[in-house]
Amino acid sequence: MSIVTVVGNPRPGSRTHGVAVRAAAAVARRIGDGKAPEVVDLAALAPLLFAPETAPEVRAALDLVAGADVLVVASPTYKATYTGLLKAFLDRLPGGALASAVALPLLVMGDAKHSLAVEVHFRPLLVELGATVPTPGLALLESQIPDLDAVLDPWADRVGPQVASALGERASA
């Protein structure tokens, strides 16, 4: 099983990166996967994403994402939605490229007024690419980061069985 985290924050070492990696690890534990999830940090690929030809590093990241069984796709909330950097990366995937993936959208936001963005804007993007999104996305307030386990543990307890079920349905299809 492969679990991949995609981080759409343009800043290296961002809070979004830390939250996403911990969220993916929490889900991995709930579904019985002991390996550390792989990470595609788009901050490192940003200078290459807008080149006319697809750079080998971008191609490798796209292939990793398209081949994932479970994707945790994370972004800070900019202007009530995910970042343009994340959109630019995902736009390089052909339609249906995530058909083999169970995806979990995660937005880190400064204000609760943006909490619907994860369902209204982010989920449809992942579904359009073919992913199964079996659970509500996680809308995490920046103010919750200092006590992240208090948010991630109940979230992972809730979504873990749904992810496992979706993976089982894909395997039997």
mmCIF file of C-alpha atoms in Angstrom:
data_model
loop_
_atom_site.group_PDB
_atom_site.id
_atom_site.type_symbol
_atom_site.label_atom_id
_atom_site.label_comp_id
_atom_site.label_asym_id
_atom_site.label_seq_id
_atom_site.Cartn_x
_atom_site.Cartn_y
_atom_site.Cartn_z
ATOM 1 C CA MET A 1 0.000 0.000 0.000
ATOM 2 C CA SER A 2 1.276 3.455 -0.797
ATOM 3 C CA ILE A 3 0.278 6.538 1.147
ATOM 4 C CA VAL A 4 1.358 9.846 -0.346
ATOM 5 C CA THR A 5 1.030 13.329 1.066
ATOM 6 C CA VAL A 6 0.873 16.295 -1.314
ATOM 7 C CA VAL A 7 1.655 19.652 0.283
ATOM 8 C CA GLY A 8 0.480 22.683 -1.688
ATOM 9 C CA ASN A 9 2.083 25.387 0.431
ATOM 10 C CA PRO A 10 4.586 27.512 -1.509
ATOM 11 C CA ARG A 11 6.796 27.873 1.589
ATOM 12 C CA PRO A 12 9.251 25.066 2.412
ATOM 13 C CA GLY A 13 8.907 23.688 5.926
ATOM 14 C CA SER A 14 5.441 25.192 6.346
ATOM 15 C CA ARG A 15 2.928 24.465 9.084
ATOM 16 C CA THR A 16 0.781 22.880 6.379
ATOM 17 C CA HIS A 17 3.620 20.451 5.654
ATOM 18 C CA GLY A 18 3.897 19.458 9.311
ATOM 19 C CA VAL A 19 0.145 19.011 9.703
ATOM 20 C CA ALA A 20 -0.154 16.994 6.480
ATOM 21 C CA VAL A 21 2.644 14.603 7.371
ATOM 22 C CA ARG A 22 1.191 13.999 10.827
ATOM 23 C CA ALA A 23 -2.326 13.547 9.403
ATOM 24 C CA ALA A 24 -1.096 10.993 6.862
ATOM 25 C CA ALA A 25 0.810 9.100 9.561
ATOM 26 C CA ALA A 26 -2.285 9.055 11.792
ATOM 27 C CA VAL A 27 -4.407 7.608 8.976
ATOM 28 C CA ALA A 28 -1.674 5.106 8.087
ATOM 29 C CA ARG A 29 -1.695 3.796 11.675
ATOM 30 C CA ARG A 30 -5.496 3.425 11.609
ATOM 31 C CA ILE A 31 -5.443 1.360 8.407
ATOM 32 C CA GLY A 32 -2.537 -0.813 9.528
ATOM 33 C CA ASP A 33 0.206 0.639 7.352
ATOM 34 C CA GLY A 34 3.480 0.934 9.254
ATOM 35 C CA LYS A 35 5.482 2.709 6.570
ATOM 36 C CA ALA A 36 6.056 6.441 6.676
ATOM 37 C CA PRO A 37 3.957 8.134 3.988
ATOM 38 C CA GLU A 38 5.872 9.616 1.062
ATOM 39 C CA VAL A 39 5.706 13.393 0.654
ATOM 40 C CA VAL A 40 5.448 15.549 -2.447
ATOM 41 C CA ASP A 41 6.303 19.049 -1.230
ATOM 42 C CA LEU A 42 5.302 21.405 -4.016
ATOM 43 C CA ALA A 43 7.434 24.216 -2.553
ATOM 44 C CA ALA A 44 10.458 22.319 -3.911
ATOM 45 C CA LEU A 45 8.858 21.878 -7.336
ATOM 46 C CA ALA A 46 7.411 25.384 -7.699
ATOM 47 C CA PRO A 47 10.152 26.753 -9.984
ATOM 48 C CA LEU A 48 9.645 23.785 -12.337
ATOM 49 C CA LEU A 49 5.846 23.665 -12.505
ATOM 50 C CA PHE A 50 5.405 26.449 -15.014
ATOM 51 C CA ALA A 51 8.105 25.350 -17.439
ATOM 52 C CA PRO A 52 6.803 24.482 -20.916
ATOM 53 C CA GLU A 53 8.249 20.964 -20.711
ATOM 54 C CA THR A 54 7.600 18.677 -17.763
ATOM 55 C CA ALA A 55 10.787 18.406 -15.714
ATOM 56 C CA PRO A 56 11.822 14.900 -14.594
ATOM 57 C CA GLU A 57 11.253 15.862 -10.934
ATOM 58 C CA VAL A 58 7.700 16.978 -11.710
ATOM 59 C CA ARG A 59 7.050 13.813 -13.766
ATOM 60 C CA ALA A 60 8.282 11.654 -10.861
ATOM 61 C CA ALA A 61 5.991 13.516 -8.424
ATOM 62 C CA LEU A 62 2.999 13.180 -10.767
ATOM 63 C CA ASP A 63 3.661 9.450 -11.171
ATOM 64 C CA LEU A 64 3.981 8.990 -7.413
ATOM 65 C CA VAL A 65 0.682 10.782 -6.826
ATOM 66 C CA ALA A 66 -1.135 8.946 -9.634
ATOM 67 C CA GLY A 67 0.057 5.602 -8.263
ATOM 68 C CA ALA A 68 -0.921 6.224 -4.643
ATOM 69 C CA ASP A 69 -3.505 4.130 -2.867
ATOM 70 C CA VAL A 70 -4.173 6.852 -0.289
ATOM 71 C CA LEU A 71 -3.557 10.557 -0.842
ATOM 72 C CA VAL A 72 -3.581 13.230 1.825
ATOM 73 C CA VAL A 73 -3.732 16.460 -0.164
ATOM 74 C CA ALA A 74 -3.070 19.538 1.950
ATOM 75 C CA SER A 75 -3.031 23.267 1.347
ATOM 76 C CA PRO A 76 -3.240 26.452 3.313
ATOM 77 C CA THR A 77 -6.402 28.384 2.573
ATOM 78 C CA TYR A 78 -5.739 31.313 0.257
ATOM 79 C CA LYS A 79 -8.671 33.473 -0.800
ATOM 80 C CA ALA A 80 -11.148 30.880 0.549
ATOM 81 C CA THR A 81 -9.700 27.924 -1.377
ATOM 82 C CA TYR A 82 -6.501 25.889 -1.995
ATOM 83 C CA THR A 83 -3.344 27.443 -3.439
ATOM 84 C CA GLY A 84 -2.670 28.118 -7.094
ATOM 85 C CA LEU A 85 0.522 26.087 -6.700
ATOM 86 C CA LEU A 86 -1.500 22.993 -5.825
ATOM 87 C CA LYS A 87 -3.908 23.653 -8.685
ATOM 88 C CA ALA A 88 -1.021 24.078 -11.147
ATOM 89 C CA PHE A 89 0.396 20.716 -10.069
ATOM 90 C CA LEU A 90 -2.922 18.861 -10.173
ATOM 91 C CA ASP A 91 -3.739 20.412 -13.555
ATOM 92 C CA ARG A 92 -0.834 18.427 -15.000
ATOM 93 C CA LEU A 93 -2.658 15.182 -14.200
ATOM 94 C CA PRO A 94 -4.959 13.848 -16.901
ATOM 95 C CA GLY A 95 -8.643 13.280 -16.135
ATOM 96 C CA GLY A 96 -9.127 10.094 -14.145
ATOM 97 C CA ALA A 97 -5.466 9.974 -13.063
ATOM 98 C CA LEU A 98 -6.455 9.495 -9.415
ATOM 99 C CA ALA A 99 -8.918 6.677 -10.102
ATOM 100 C CA SER A 100 -6.846 4.273 -8.009
ATOM 101 C CA ALA A 101 -6.632 6.649 -5.021
ATOM 102 C CA VAL A 102 -8.633 7.276 -1.900
ATOM 103 C CA ALA A 103 -8.087 10.973 -1.217
ATOM 104 C CA LEU A 104 -8.383 13.019 1.954
ATOM 105 C CA PRO A 105 -8.470 16.798 1.457
ATOM 106 C CA LEU A 106 -7.013 18.944 4.233
ATOM 107 C CA LEU A 107 -7.042 22.743 4.461
ATOM 108 C CA VAL A 108 -5.192 24.775 7.079
ATOM 109 C CA MET A 109 -6.940 28.090 7.644
ATOM 110 C CA GLY A 110 -6.661 31.203 9.737
ATOM 111 C CA ASP A 111 -10.389 31.731 10.154
ATOM 112 C CA ALA A 112 -13.295 29.321 10.566
ATOM 113 C CA LYS A 113 -15.284 31.262 7.970
ATOM 114 C CA HIS A 114 -13.265 29.356 5.330
ATOM 115 C CA SER A 115 -14.186 25.912 6.670
ATOM 116 C CA LEU A 116 -16.625 25.098 3.856
ATOM 117 C CA ALA A 117 -13.865 25.547 1.260
ATOM 118 C CA VAL A 118 -12.616 22.020 1.860
ATOM 119 C CA GLU A 119 -15.962 20.580 0.730
ATOM 120 C CA VAL A 120 -17.105 23.215 -1.752
ATOM 121 C CA HIS A 121 -13.845 23.743 -3.653
ATOM 122 C CA PHE A 122 -11.308 21.072 -2.738
ATOM 123 C CA ARG A 123 -13.335 17.840 -2.761
ATOM 124 C CA PRO A 124 -14.750 18.473 -6.280
ATOM 125 C CA LEU A 125 -11.229 18.942 -7.662
ATOM 126 C CA LEU A 126 -10.111 15.559 -6.333
ATOM 127 C CA VAL A 127 -13.304 13.851 -7.494
ATOM 128 C CA GLU A 128 -12.884 15.387 -10.963
ATOM 129 C CA LEU A 129 -9.482 13.694 -11.132
ATOM 130 C CA GLY A 130 -11.126 10.364 -10.330
ATOM 131 C CA ALA A 131 -10.281 9.987 -6.641
ATOM 132 C CA THR A 132 -12.649 8.431 -4.166
ATOM 133 C CA VAL A 133 -13.185 10.919 -1.339
ATOM 134 C CA PRO A 134 -15.098 8.876 1.249
ATOM 135 C CA THR A 135 -14.993 11.318 4.144
ATOM 136 C CA PRO A 136 -15.499 14.991 4.808
ATOM 137 C CA GLY A 137 -12.271 16.904 4.389
ATOM 138 C CA LEU A 138 -10.381 18.237 7.379
ATOM 139 C CA ALA A 139 -10.616 21.991 7.918
ATOM 140 C CA LEU A 140 -7.969 22.800 10.509
ATOM 141 C CA LEU A 141 -7.583 26.194 12.133
ATOM 142 C CA GLU A 142 -4.046 27.497 12.595
ATOM 143 C CA SER A 143 -4.944 28.052 16.256
ATOM 144 C CA GLN A 144 -5.422 24.268 16.624
ATOM 145 C CA ILE A 145 -1.884 23.402 15.509
ATOM 146 C CA PRO A 146 -0.300 23.673 18.989
ATOM 147 C CA ASP A 147 -2.647 20.887 20.176
ATOM 148 C CA LEU A 148 -2.738 18.998 16.887
ATOM 149 C CA ASP A 149 -3.155 15.512 18.362
ATOM 150 C CA ALA A 150 -6.453 16.603 19.951
ATOM 151 C CA VAL A 151 -7.755 17.219 16.416
ATOM 152 C CA LEU A 152 -5.956 14.531 14.416
ATOM 153 C CA ASP A 153 -6.600 11.565 16.702
ATOM 154 C CA PRO A 154 -10.431 11.777 16.629
ATOM 155 C CA TRP A 155 -10.328 12.665 12.916
ATOM 156 C CA ALA A 156 -8.142 9.659 12.078
ATOM 157 C CA ASP A 157 -10.313 7.399 14.276
ATOM 158 C CA ARG A 158 -13.347 8.534 12.265
ATOM 159 C CA VAL A 159 -11.864 8.431 8.758
ATOM 160 C CA GLY A 160 -9.642 5.359 9.137
ATOM 161 C CA PRO A 161 -12.494 2.837 8.807
ATOM 162 C CA GLN A 162 -13.937 4.767 5.856
ATOM 163 C CA VAL A 163 -10.567 4.767 4.081
ATOM 164 C CA ALA A 164 -10.100 1.052 4.778
ATOM 165 C CA SER A 165 -13.581 0.326 3.442
ATOM 166 C CA ALA A 166 -12.979 2.374 0.284
ATOM 167 C CA LEU A 167 -9.669 0.573 -0.277
ATOM 168 C CA GLY A 168 -11.423 -2.765 0.143
ATOM 169 C CA GLU A 169 -14.116 -1.791 -2.360
ATOM 170 C CA ARG A 170 -11.457 -0.786 -4.892
ATOM 171 C CA ALA A 171 -9.595 -4.066 -4.407
ATOM 172 C CA SER A 172 -12.737 -6.141 -5.001
ATOM 173 C CA ALA A 173 -13.838 -4.145 -8.054
#
